[in-house]
Amino acid sequence: MDEILNYSMNEMAKASFDCSCGRHHILDIDKLVMGQGVIKELPEMVKGLGAKKVYMLSDNNTYKAAGETAEKLLKDAGFQVKSVVLDSGEDILIPAEHAVGTMFLNLEPETDVLIAAGSGTLNDMVKYMSARTKIPYIVVCTASSMDGYASDGAPLILGGKKISFIATLPYGILGDTDIMKQAPMHMIRAGFGDVIGKLTALADWYLSREMTGEYCCETCVTLVQKALDKVTGSAEALANRDDEAVLYLIEALTLTGVAMGLIGVSRPASGAEHMLSHYWEMEFIARKKYPELHGIKVGIATPIIAEIFEIMGDEIPEAAKKLAPTREYAEGLLKTVGAPVSPKEIGIDRDLFYQSLLDGYKVRDRYSVLDLAVEKGKMQEIAEKITHRFYDED
């Protein structure tokens, strides 16, 4: 029971076990391959599907990072490859109607396998296509920038709003640290911010368990915490692109996805800090402004949510209080890797920030410390206090 806690990252594929939480968990991912130089294993992974015709999606940045190598490896191995490279321009690729439509319009009949050569957006787009076409997909990770590689949700933009569509898990995840450590440092910081967000996400999960009776799996909590400990313990090394630190980061991001896959919900990864991030992103898109990377926003939101846990201390059950980090601790971790800490650093104005604290709990139907603050009639006072600290004390 709970034997998954003793598995290495690459041993977790197809995990199936009776959990101490009382449920039987299954991870429906066939291949997990992480480490140095592992991109050369891609042809063998594709052969495992008995595939002949491959459709690979990348953008102009990720094609240079990994797509070009992946395409050559597959063609040299005898596969028929259609490679579509989307133009992300100067900014990040937005998974809205134009990009998703272009992806589908380029899909050819008799395609056996889909490959996403990229990170967050490309992975989300291809997993959405996989779910709709029933064609299995593989992701070749290009950056340790987010935790969605092993999740079955696909956040896409529809009509200017971010909607998380139910998608599918990949057949295989291939993470070559030689590739990922070369990603822009901003993307590495984004991955670090997404991982740090689990500190408050887990506290929110415990809070909901105590306040609403929501199901909570201790095995999944432990799985995420073990990965968190490795990442927080190697923050200084990550700032120097250390191989082992990059591996710890991608493992933590993937393990969080594994935990989500095991229980079928995103609780191990996403709490109030993600609600603030999504609120900011949707508002930026509505204003036709560049939305900062997801993990950067999550990182900034994490010490803010930690502060709300501290302010609400007398109302927080002890189990959740023990899990919640202090604001100072979360901010210190972000500063260690050079990640932004203030919402002002990414262009969030005072009014948007204040309103996000008041309305962030409405982003999704999930109980969090924001809901508790609203229930206790303290949210406006908290919003005024935190907004004043960021915007009026300089």
mmCIF file of C-alpha atoms in Angstrom:
data_model
loop_
_atom_site.group_PDB
_atom_site.id
_atom_site.type_symbol
_atom_site.label_atom_id
_atom_site.label_comp_id
_atom_site.label_asym_id
_atom_site.label_seq_id
_atom_site.Cartn_x
_atom_site.Cartn_y
_atom_site.Cartn_z
ATOM 1 C CA MET A 1 0.000 0.000 0.000
ATOM 2 C CA ASP A 2 1.252 3.499 -0.943
ATOM 3 C CA GLU A 3 4.247 1.869 -2.643
ATOM 4 C CA ILE A 4 4.333 4.722 -5.150
ATOM 5 C CA LEU A 5 6.133 6.779 -2.491
ATOM 6 C CA ASN A 6 9.164 4.530 -2.996
ATOM 7 C CA TYR A 7 9.195 4.671 -6.793
ATOM 8 C CA SER A 8 11.648 6.700 -8.845
ATOM 9 C CA MET A 9 10.157 9.162 -11.328
ATOM 10 C CA ASN A 10 10.652 6.805 -14.267
ATOM 11 C CA GLU A 11 9.054 3.879 -12.377
ATOM 12 C CA MET A 12 5.735 5.646 -11.830
ATOM 13 C CA ALA A 13 4.336 4.996 -15.312
ATOM 14 C CA LYS A 14 1.261 2.737 -15.198
ATOM 15 C CA ALA A 15 1.248 2.802 -11.387
ATOM 16 C CA SER A 16 -1.683 0.921 -9.881
ATOM 17 C CA PHE A 17 -2.092 0.481 -6.138
ATOM 18 C CA ASP A 18 -4.464 0.404 -3.183
ATOM 19 C CA CYS A 19 -3.989 3.638 -1.258
ATOM 20 C CA SER A 20 -4.233 4.259 2.480
ATOM 21 C CA CYS A 21 -6.893 6.864 1.647
ATOM 22 C CA GLY A 22 -9.204 3.939 0.842
ATOM 23 C CA ARG A 23 -9.180 4.295 -2.927
ATOM 24 C CA HIS A 24 -7.437 2.374 -5.683
ATOM 25 C CA HIS A 25 -5.291 4.708 -7.760
ATOM 26 C CA ILE A 26 -4.189 4.200 -11.362
ATOM 27 C CA LEU A 27 -1.878 6.414 -13.392
ATOM 28 C CA ASP A 28 -2.744 6.001 -17.053
ATOM 29 C CA ILE A 29 0.605 7.146 -18.473
ATOM 30 C CA ASP A 30 2.641 4.424 -20.182
ATOM 31 C CA LYS A 31 6.088 6.017 -20.327
ATOM 32 C CA LEU A 32 7.903 8.512 -18.089
ATOM 33 C CA VAL A 33 11.474 9.188 -19.178
ATOM 34 C CA MET A 34 13.480 11.923 -17.439
ATOM 35 C CA GLY A 35 17.219 12.593 -17.481
ATOM 36 C CA GLN A 36 20.205 13.708 -19.512
ATOM 37 C CA GLY A 37 20.232 12.928 -23.226
ATOM 38 C CA VAL A 38 16.957 10.995 -23.177
ATOM 39 C CA ILE A 39 15.536 12.627 -26.331
ATOM 40 C CA LYS A 40 17.281 9.846 -28.271
ATOM 41 C CA GLU A 41 14.699 7.460 -26.768
ATOM 42 C CA LEU A 42 11.827 9.184 -28.601
ATOM 43 C CA PRO A 43 11.774 6.833 -31.644
ATOM 44 C CA GLU A 44 11.557 3.804 -29.355
ATOM 45 C CA MET A 45 8.691 5.424 -27.454
ATOM 46 C CA VAL A 46 6.814 6.031 -30.710
ATOM 47 C CA LYS A 47 7.493 2.441 -31.814
ATOM 48 C CA GLY A 48 5.784 1.293 -28.623
ATOM 49 C CA LEU A 49 2.551 2.614 -30.092
ATOM 50 C CA GLY A 50 3.047 0.778 -33.368
ATOM 51 C CA ALA A 51 2.840 4.154 -35.096
ATOM 52 C CA LYS A 52 4.021 5.053 -38.598
ATOM 53 C CA LYS A 53 2.638 8.534 -39.238
ATOM 54 C CA VAL A 54 3.534 11.307 -36.792
ATOM 55 C CA TYR A 55 2.094 14.802 -36.399
ATOM 56 C CA MET A 56 4.386 17.079 -34.355
ATOM 57 C CA LEU A 57 3.395 20.537 -33.133
ATOM 58 C CA SER A 58 5.860 23.168 -31.929
ATOM 59 C CA ASP A 59 6.362 26.917 -32.160
ATOM 60 C CA ASN A 60 9.304 28.832 -33.558
ATOM 61 C CA ASN A 61 11.093 28.741 -30.187
ATOM 62 C CA THR A 62 10.450 25.138 -29.186
ATOM 63 C CA TYR A 63 11.244 23.841 -32.672
ATOM 64 C CA LYS A 64 14.769 25.181 -32.264
ATOM 65 C CA ALA A 65 14.991 23.848 -28.704
ATOM 66 C CA ALA A 66 13.819 20.276 -29.347
ATOM 67 C CA GLY A 67 11.475 19.956 -32.313
ATOM 68 C CA GLU A 68 14.179 19.968 -34.958
ATOM 69 C CA THR A 69 16.124 17.224 -33.180
ATOM 70 C CA ALA A 70 12.970 15.210 -32.563
ATOM 71 C CA GLU A 71 11.949 15.462 -36.206
ATOM 72 C CA LYS A 72 15.355 14.268 -37.424
ATOM 73 C CA LEU A 73 15.433 11.355 -34.968
ATOM 74 C CA LEU A 74 11.997 10.214 -36.072
ATOM 75 C CA LYS A 75 12.676 10.559 -39.797
ATOM 76 C CA ASP A 76 15.994 8.718 -39.435
ATOM 77 C CA ALA A 77 14.068 5.930 -37.696
ATOM 78 C CA GLY A 78 11.737 5.607 -40.697
ATOM 79 C CA PHE A 79 8.664 7.485 -39.469
ATOM 80 C CA GLN A 80 6.591 9.738 -41.702
ATOM 81 C CA VAL A 81 6.565 13.097 -39.906
ATOM 82 C CA LYS A 82 4.423 16.173 -40.476
ATOM 83 C CA SER A 83 5.912 19.032 -38.463
ATOM 84 C CA VAL A 84 3.797 22.153 -37.926
ATOM 85 C CA VAL A 85 5.595 25.146 -36.422
ATOM 86 C CA LEU A 86 3.305 27.857 -35.077
ATOM 87 C CA ASP A 87 4.519 31.446 -35.021
ATOM 88 C CA SER A 88 4.482 32.737 -31.455
ATOM 89 C CA GLY A 89 5.897 36.107 -32.479
ATOM 90 C CA GLU A 90 7.739 38.067 -29.831
ATOM 91 C CA ASP A 91 5.563 36.827 -26.967
ATOM 92 C CA ILE A 92 4.283 33.473 -25.746
ATOM 93 C CA LEU A 93 1.866 31.443 -27.856
ATOM 94 C CA ILE A 94 -1.759 32.076 -26.873
ATOM 95 C CA PRO A 95 -3.920 28.902 -27.048
ATOM 96 C CA ALA A 96 -6.920 30.715 -28.520
ATOM 97 C CA GLU A 97 -9.146 29.975 -31.488
ATOM 98 C CA HIS A 98 -6.629 30.865 -34.209
ATOM 99 C CA ALA A 99 -3.804 28.673 -32.912
ATOM 100 C CA VAL A 100 -6.098 25.747 -32.028
ATOM 101 C CA GLY A 101 -7.829 25.997 -35.410
ATOM 102 C CA THR A 102 -4.488 26.017 -37.239
ATOM 103 C CA MET A 103 -3.478 22.899 -35.326
ATOM 104 C CA PHE A 104 -6.617 20.994 -36.325
ATOM 105 C CA LEU A 105 -6.574 22.163 -39.944
ATOM 106 C CA ASN A 106 -3.100 20.684 -40.391
ATOM 107 C CA LEU A 107 -4.023 17.240 -39.064
ATOM 108 C CA GLU A 108 -3.781 14.652 -41.836
ATOM 109 C CA PRO A 109 -5.778 11.409 -42.157
ATOM 110 C CA GLU A 110 -4.250 8.203 -40.783
ATOM 111 C CA THR A 111 -2.056 10.027 -38.265
ATOM 112 C CA ASP A 112 -1.040 7.479 -35.619
ATOM 113 C CA VAL A 113 0.532 9.638 -32.924
ATOM 114 C CA LEU A 114 0.646 13.295 -31.918
ATOM 115 C CA ILE A 115 3.746 14.903 -30.454
ATOM 116 C CA ALA A 116 3.907 18.188 -28.564
ATOM 117 C CA ALA A 117 7.413 19.616 -28.663
ATOM 118 C CA GLY A 118 7.090 22.353 -26.101
ATOM 119 C CA SER A 119 5.880 23.181 -22.635
ATOM 120 C CA GLY A 120 2.607 24.591 -21.285
ATOM 121 C CA THR A 121 0.581 25.944 -24.188
ATOM 122 C CA LEU A 122 1.662 23.399 -26.811
ATOM 123 C CA ASN A 123 1.135 20.530 -24.384
ATOM 124 C CA ASP A 124 -2.368 21.800 -23.575
ATOM 125 C CA MET A 125 -3.264 22.197 -27.246
ATOM 126 C CA VAL A 126 -2.047 18.742 -28.272
ATOM 127 C CA LYS A 127 -3.660 16.972 -25.326
ATOM 128 C CA TYR A 128 -6.939 18.670 -26.286
ATOM 129 C CA MET A 129 -6.528 17.414 -29.860
ATOM 130 C CA SER A 130 -5.699 13.946 -28.536
ATOM 131 C CA ALA A 131 -8.881 13.870 -26.473
ATOM 132 C CA ARG A 132 -11.016 14.927 -29.438
ATOM 133 C CA THR A 133 -9.409 12.659 -32.052
ATOM 134 C CA LYS A 134 -8.559 9.660 -29.827
ATOM 135 C CA ILE A 135 -5.012 9.727 -31.250
ATOM 136 C CA PRO A 136 -2.444 9.102 -28.478
ATOM 137 C CA TYR A 137 0.124 11.804 -27.792
ATOM 138 C CA ILE A 138 3.641 12.189 -26.459
ATOM 139 C CA VAL A 139 5.112 15.355 -25.021
ATOM 140 C CA VAL A 140 8.765 16.267 -25.511
ATOM 141 C CA CYS A 141 9.340 18.797 -22.734
ATOM 142 C CA THR A 142 11.340 21.890 -23.625
ATOM 143 C CA ALA A 143 11.164 23.769 -20.321
ATOM 144 C CA SER A 144 10.506 23.052 -16.662
ATOM 145 C CA SER A 145 8.013 25.899 -16.646
ATOM 146 C CA MET A 146 4.691 24.413 -15.474
ATOM 147 C CA ASP A 147 3.014 21.332 -13.988
ATOM 148 C CA GLY A 148 0.598 20.359 -16.754
ATOM 149 C CA TYR A 149 2.682 17.693 -18.478
ATOM 150 C CA ALA A 150 0.987 14.878 -16.552
ATOM 151 C CA SER A 151 -2.446 16.429 -16.023
ATOM 152 C CA ASP A 152 -5.650 15.736 -17.939
ATOM 153 C CA GLY A 153 -6.850 19.335 -18.082
ATOM 154 C CA ALA A 154 -6.256 21.640 -21.057
ATOM 155 C CA PRO A 155 -6.636 25.356 -20.241
ATOM 156 C CA LEU A 156 -7.445 27.133 -23.512
ATOM 157 C CA ILE A 157 -8.736 30.587 -24.382
ATOM 158 C CA LEU A 158 -12.264 30.734 -25.793
ATOM 159 C CA GLY A 159 -13.952 34.058 -26.382
ATOM 160 C CA GLY A 160 -11.277 35.799 -24.330
ATOM 161 C CA LYS A 161 -11.862 33.598 -21.284
ATOM 162 C CA LYS A 162 -9.624 30.871 -19.911
ATOM 163 C CA ILE A 163 -11.511 27.586 -19.828
ATOM 164 C CA SER A 164 -10.052 24.302 -18.611
ATOM 165 C CA PHE A 165 -11.279 21.565 -20.946
ATOM 166 C CA ILE A 166 -11.209 17.928 -19.928
ATOM 167 C CA ALA A 167 -8.516 16.373 -22.092
ATOM 168 C CA THR A 168 -6.409 13.225 -21.798
ATOM 169 C CA LEU A 169 -3.173 12.057 -20.248
ATOM 170 C CA PRO A 170 -0.186 11.549 -22.535
ATOM 171 C CA TYR A 171 1.018 8.119 -23.589
ATOM 172 C CA GLY A 172 4.523 9.271 -22.732
ATOM 173 C CA ILE A 173 6.452 12.194 -21.235
ATOM 174 C CA LEU A 174 10.052 12.702 -22.271
ATOM 175 C CA GLY A 175 12.063 15.284 -20.345
ATOM 176 C CA ASP A 176 15.671 15.755 -21.426
ATOM 177 C CA THR A 177 17.473 17.940 -18.875
ATOM 178 C CA ASP A 178 20.133 18.872 -21.467
ATOM 179 C CA ILE A 179 17.327 20.620 -23.376
ATOM 180 C CA MET A 180 15.352 21.991 -20.448
ATOM 181 C CA LYS A 181 18.289 23.624 -18.677
ATOM 182 C CA GLN A 182 18.853 25.736 -21.806
ATOM 183 C CA ALA A 183 15.362 27.246 -21.595
ATOM 184 C CA PRO A 184 15.177 30.982 -20.876
ATOM 185 C CA MET A 185 15.778 31.623 -17.180
ATOM 186 C CA HIS A 186 12.396 33.330 -17.033
ATOM 187 C CA MET A 187 10.749 29.987 -17.897
ATOM 188 C CA ILE A 188 12.769 28.150 -15.257
ATOM 189 C CA ARG A 189 11.662 30.768 -12.732
ATOM 190 C CA ALA A 190 8.083 30.207 -13.904
ATOM 191 C CA GLY A 191 8.391 26.489 -13.187
ATOM 192 C CA PHE A 192 9.841 27.277 -9.776
ATOM 193 C CA GLY A 193 6.933 29.645 -9.085
ATOM 194 C CA ASP A 194 4.433 26.952 -10.081
ATOM 195 C CA VAL A 195 6.104 24.499 -7.700
ATOM 196 C CA ILE A 196 6.176 27.027 -4.841
ATOM 197 C CA GLY A 197 2.452 27.462 -5.376
ATOM 198 C CA LYS A 198 1.945 23.929 -4.057
ATOM 199 C CA LEU A 199 2.844 25.219 -0.589
ATOM 200 C CA THR A 200 -0.433 27.107 -0.359
ATOM 201 C CA ALA A 201 -2.383 24.710 -2.602
ATOM 202 C CA LEU A 202 -1.820 21.854 -0.144
ATOM 203 C CA ALA A 203 -2.776 24.114 2.772
ATOM 204 C CA ASP A 204 -5.990 25.007 0.938
ATOM 205 C CA TRP A 205 -6.718 21.308 0.389
ATOM 206 C CA TYR A 206 -6.366 20.630 4.115
ATOM 207 C CA LEU A 207 -8.497 23.690 4.853
ATOM 208 C CA SER A 208 -11.283 22.406 2.605
ATOM 209 C CA ARG A 209 -11.030 18.948 4.162
ATOM 210 C CA GLU A 210 -11.548 20.418 7.618
ATOM 211 C CA MET A 211 -14.191 23.002 6.652
ATOM 212 C CA THR A 212 -16.235 21.169 4.010
ATOM 213 C CA GLY A 213 -15.339 17.495 4.415
ATOM 214 C CA GLU A 214 -13.728 17.347 0.968
ATOM 215 C CA TYR A 215 -11.799 14.168 0.167
ATOM 216 C CA CYS A 216 -8.053 14.486 0.664
ATOM 217 C CA CYS A 217 -5.433 11.845 -0.169
ATOM 218 C CA GLU A 218 -2.480 11.898 2.250
ATOM 219 C CA THR A 219 -0.378 9.817 -0.136
ATOM 220 C CA CYS A 220 -0.709 12.459 -2.843
ATOM 221 C CA VAL A 221 0.089 15.198 -0.336
ATOM 222 C CA THR A 222 3.242 13.332 0.713
ATOM 223 C CA LEU A 223 4.218 12.721 -2.918
ATOM 224 C CA VAL A 224 4.043 16.437 -3.682
ATOM 225 C CA GLN A 225 5.750 17.443 -0.435
ATOM 226 C CA LYS A 226 8.732 15.149 -1.095
ATOM 227 C CA ALA A 227 9.202 16.713 -4.509
ATOM 228 C CA LEU A 228 8.766 20.196 -3.027
ATOM 229 C CA ASP A 229 11.497 19.571 -0.484
ATOM 230 C CA LYS A 230 14.013 18.718 -3.221
ATOM 231 C CA VAL A 231 13.182 21.866 -5.175
ATOM 232 C CA THR A 232 13.236 24.270 -2.246
ATOM 233 C CA GLY A 233 16.472 22.695 -1.026
ATOM 234 C CA SER A 234 18.180 23.326 -4.360
ATOM 235 C CA ALA A 235 16.895 26.828 -5.116
ATOM 236 C CA GLU A 236 20.371 28.401 -5.188
ATOM 237 C CA ALA A 237 21.662 25.680 -7.525
ATOM 238 C CA LEU A 238 18.654 26.166 -9.800
ATOM 239 C CA ALA A 239 19.567 29.830 -10.177
ATOM 240 C CA ASN A 240 22.823 28.559 -11.742
ATOM 241 C CA ARG A 241 21.071 26.050 -14.050
ATOM 242 C CA ASP A 242 22.561 23.103 -12.182
ATOM 243 C CA ASP A 243 21.670 19.797 -13.904
ATOM 244 C CA GLU A 244 20.430 18.101 -10.746
ATOM 245 C CA ALA A 245 18.385 21.136 -9.682
ATOM 246 C CA VAL A 246 16.723 21.297 -13.122
ATOM 247 C CA LEU A 247 15.935 17.576 -12.867
ATOM 248 C CA TYR A 248 14.414 18.085 -9.394
ATOM 249 C CA LEU A 249 12.262 20.878 -10.807
ATOM 250 C CA ILE A 250 10.901 18.925 -13.772
ATOM 251 C CA GLU A 251 10.352 15.903 -11.512
ATOM 252 C CA ALA A 252 8.398 18.040 -9.040
ATOM 253 C CA LEU A 253 6.271 19.519 -11.803
ATOM 254 C CA THR A 254 5.645 16.071 -13.275
ATOM 255 C CA LEU A 255 4.979 14.479 -9.879
ATOM 256 C CA THR A 256 2.364 17.092 -9.175
ATOM 257 C CA GLY A 257 0.727 16.085 -12.435
ATOM 258 C CA VAL A 258 1.026 12.443 -11.401
ATOM 259 C CA ALA A 259 -0.758 13.246 -8.133
ATOM 260 C CA MET A 260 -3.525 14.973 -10.077
ATOM 261 C CA GLY A 261 -3.758 12.002 -12.424
ATOM 262 C CA LEU A 262 -4.023 9.554 -9.538
ATOM 263 C CA ILE A 263 -7.043 11.247 -7.958
ATOM 264 C CA GLY A 264 -8.594 12.865 -11.018
ATOM 265 C CA VAL A 265 -8.656 16.466 -9.707
ATOM 266 C CA SER A 266 -6.091 19.272 -9.561
ATOM 267 C CA ARG A 267 -6.231 19.766 -5.781
ATOM 268 C CA PRO A 268 -2.582 18.695 -5.191
ATOM 269 C CA ALA A 269 -1.450 21.497 -7.516
ATOM 270 C CA SER A 270 -3.958 24.302 -7.455
ATOM 271 C CA GLY A 271 -5.464 26.471 -4.755
ATOM 272 C CA ALA A 272 -6.199 30.144 -4.183
ATOM 273 C CA GLU A 273 -2.838 31.172 -5.655
ATOM 274 C CA HIS A 274 -3.969 29.765 -9.016
ATOM 275 C CA MET A 275 -7.284 31.604 -8.759
ATOM 276 C CA LEU A 276 -5.452 34.926 -8.504
ATOM 277 C CA SER A 277 -3.184 33.940 -11.402
ATOM 278 C CA HIS A 278 -6.141 33.009 -13.615
ATOM 279 C CA TYR A 279 -7.988 36.201 -12.668
ATOM 280 C CA TRP A 280 -5.004 38.351 -13.702
ATOM 281 C CA GLU A 281 -4.499 36.408 -16.916
ATOM 282 C CA MET A 282 -8.113 36.649 -18.051
ATOM 283 C CA GLU A 283 -8.123 40.388 -17.380
ATOM 284 C CA PHE A 284 -4.872 40.880 -19.305
ATOM 285 C CA ILE A 285 -6.240 38.957 -22.288
ATOM 286 C CA ALA A 286 -9.477 40.970 -22.166
ATOM 287 C CA ARG A 287 -7.350 44.127 -22.316
ATOM 288 C CA LYS A 288 -5.345 42.649 -25.210
ATOM 289 C CA LYS A 289 -2.171 42.765 -23.138
ATOM 290 C CA TYR A 290 0.641 40.193 -22.986
ATOM 291 C CA PRO A 291 -0.200 37.701 -20.204
ATOM 292 C CA GLU A 292 2.847 36.878 -18.100
ATOM 293 C CA LEU A 293 3.846 33.196 -17.828
ATOM 294 C CA HIS A 294 1.481 31.184 -15.644
ATOM 295 C CA GLY A 295 4.147 30.107 -13.148
ATOM 296 C CA ILE A 296 5.451 33.647 -12.697
ATOM 297 C CA LYS A 297 1.961 34.780 -11.733
ATOM 298 C CA VAL A 298 1.455 31.770 -9.453
ATOM 299 C CA GLY A 299 4.775 32.525 -7.765
ATOM 300 C CA ILE A 300 3.756 36.127 -7.071
ATOM 301 C CA ALA A 301 0.348 34.997 -5.786
ATOM 302 C CA THR A 302 1.765 32.397 -3.378
ATOM 303 C CA PRO A 303 3.178 34.707 -0.658
ATOM 304 C CA ILE A 304 0.007 36.807 -0.975
ATOM 305 C CA ILE A 305 -2.140 33.766 -0.186
ATOM 306 C CA ALA A 306 0.330 32.811 2.553
ATOM 307 C CA GLU A 307 -0.225 36.251 4.079
ATOM 308 C CA ILE A 308 -3.988 35.719 4.011
ATOM 309 C CA PHE A 309 -3.487 32.422 5.866
ATOM 310 C CA GLU A 310 -1.474 34.349 8.466
ATOM 311 C CA ILE A 311 -4.086 37.101 8.817
ATOM 312 C CA MET A 312 -6.865 34.498 9.122
ATOM 313 C CA GLY A 313 -4.803 32.470 11.594
ATOM 314 C CA ASP A 314 -7.426 32.265 14.360
ATOM 315 C CA GLU A 315 -9.963 30.876 11.881
ATOM 316 C CA ILE A 316 -7.651 28.304 10.275
ATOM 317 C CA PRO A 317 -7.780 24.672 11.469
ATOM 318 C CA GLU A 318 -4.470 23.528 12.917
ATOM 319 C CA ALA A 319 -3.727 20.949 10.203
ATOM 320 C CA ALA A 320 -3.993 23.567 7.439
ATOM 321 C CA LYS A 321 -2.112 26.155 9.496
ATOM 322 C CA LYS A 322 0.873 23.805 9.828
ATOM 323 C CA LEU A 323 1.073 23.325 6.063
ATOM 324 C CA ALA A 324 0.749 26.991 5.096
ATOM 325 C CA PRO A 325 4.095 28.780 4.598
ATOM 326 C CA THR A 326 4.801 32.243 5.922
ATOM 327 C CA ARG A 327 4.825 35.131 3.485
ATOM 328 C CA GLU A 328 8.485 35.784 4.260
ATOM 329 C CA TYR A 329 9.471 32.185 3.511
ATOM 330 C CA ALA A 330 7.657 32.101 0.166
ATOM 331 C CA GLU A 331 9.047 35.496 -0.854
ATOM 332 C CA GLY A 332 12.552 34.405 0.138
ATOM 333 C CA LEU A 333 12.392 31.363 -2.116
ATOM 334 C CA LEU A 334 11.291 33.467 -5.091
ATOM 335 C CA LYS A 335 14.054 35.990 -4.497
ATOM 336 C CA THR A 336 16.660 33.209 -4.331
ATOM 337 C CA VAL A 337 16.017 32.307 -7.973
ATOM 338 C CA GLY A 338 15.505 35.900 -9.065
ATOM 339 C CA ALA A 339 11.767 35.561 -9.640
ATOM 340 C CA PRO A 340 9.472 38.585 -9.258
ATOM 341 C CA VAL A 341 7.612 39.017 -5.973
ATOM 342 C CA SER A 342 5.418 42.089 -6.495
ATOM 343 C CA PRO A 343 2.401 42.202 -8.834
ATOM 344 C CA LYS A 344 3.662 45.611 -9.966
ATOM 345 C CA GLU A 345 6.687 43.897 -11.543
ATOM 346 C CA ILE A 346 4.457 42.242 -14.141
ATOM 347 C CA GLY A 347 2.231 45.222 -14.869
ATOM 348 C CA ILE A 348 -0.729 44.524 -12.576
ATOM 349 C CA ASP A 349 -2.209 47.891 -11.657
ATOM 350 C CA ARG A 350 -3.632 48.787 -8.271
ATOM 351 C CA ASP A 351 -7.310 48.468 -9.221
ATOM 352 C CA LEU A 352 -6.853 45.078 -10.883
ATOM 353 C CA PHE A 353 -4.911 43.750 -7.912
ATOM 354 C CA TYR A 354 -7.448 44.988 -5.361
ATOM 355 C CA GLN A 355 -10.373 43.598 -7.342
ATOM 356 C CA SER A 356 -8.646 40.234 -7.785
ATOM 357 C CA LEU A 357 -8.445 39.815 -4.020
ATOM 358 C CA LEU A 358 -12.123 40.608 -3.642
ATOM 359 C CA ASP A 359 -13.347 38.439 -6.529
ATOM 360 C CA GLY A 360 -10.637 35.803 -6.959
ATOM 361 C CA TYR A 361 -12.695 33.185 -5.118
ATOM 362 C CA LYS A 362 -15.254 33.313 -7.948
ATOM 363 C CA VAL A 363 -12.779 32.044 -10.570
ATOM 364 C CA ARG A 364 -13.633 28.432 -9.838
ATOM 365 C CA ASP A 365 -15.899 26.447 -7.543
ATOM 366 C CA ARG A 366 -13.204 25.311 -5.129
ATOM 367 C CA TYR A 367 -13.062 26.093 -1.428
ATOM 368 C CA SER A 368 -9.984 28.046 -0.367
ATOM 369 C CA VAL A 369 -8.763 30.549 2.201
ATOM 370 C CA LEU A 370 -10.334 33.245 0.008
ATOM 371 C CA ASP A 371 -13.773 31.701 0.598
ATOM 372 C CA LEU A 372 -13.095 31.538 4.319
ATOM 373 C CA ALA A 373 -12.139 35.223 4.407
ATOM 374 C CA VAL A 374 -15.319 36.119 2.507
ATOM 375 C CA GLU A 375 -17.444 33.990 4.855
ATOM 376 C CA LYS A 376 -15.958 35.695 7.891
ATOM 377 C CA GLY A 377 -16.492 39.166 6.424
ATOM 378 C CA LYS A 378 -12.766 39.953 6.397
ATOM 379 C CA MET A 379 -11.939 39.970 2.700
ATOM 380 C CA GLN A 380 -12.315 43.698 2.092
ATOM 381 C CA GLU A 381 -10.115 44.575 5.076
ATOM 382 C CA ILE A 382 -7.499 42.059 3.913
ATOM 383 C CA ALA A 383 -7.608 43.346 0.338
ATOM 384 C CA GLU A 384 -7.097 46.918 1.500
ATOM 385 C CA LYS A 385 -4.183 45.949 3.749
ATOM 386 C CA ILE A 386 -2.283 43.925 1.133
ATOM 387 C CA THR A 387 -2.991 46.379 -1.671
ATOM 388 C CA HIS A 388 -1.689 49.216 0.512
ATOM 389 C CA ARG A 389 1.507 47.287 1.214
ATOM 390 C CA PHE A 390 2.290 46.824 -2.481
ATOM 391 C CA TYR A 391 1.034 50.075 -3.953
ATOM 392 C CA ASP A 392 1.131 52.790 -1.283
ATOM 393 C CA GLU A 393 4.208 52.137 0.828
ATOM 394 C CA ASP A 394 6.917 52.982 -1.716
#
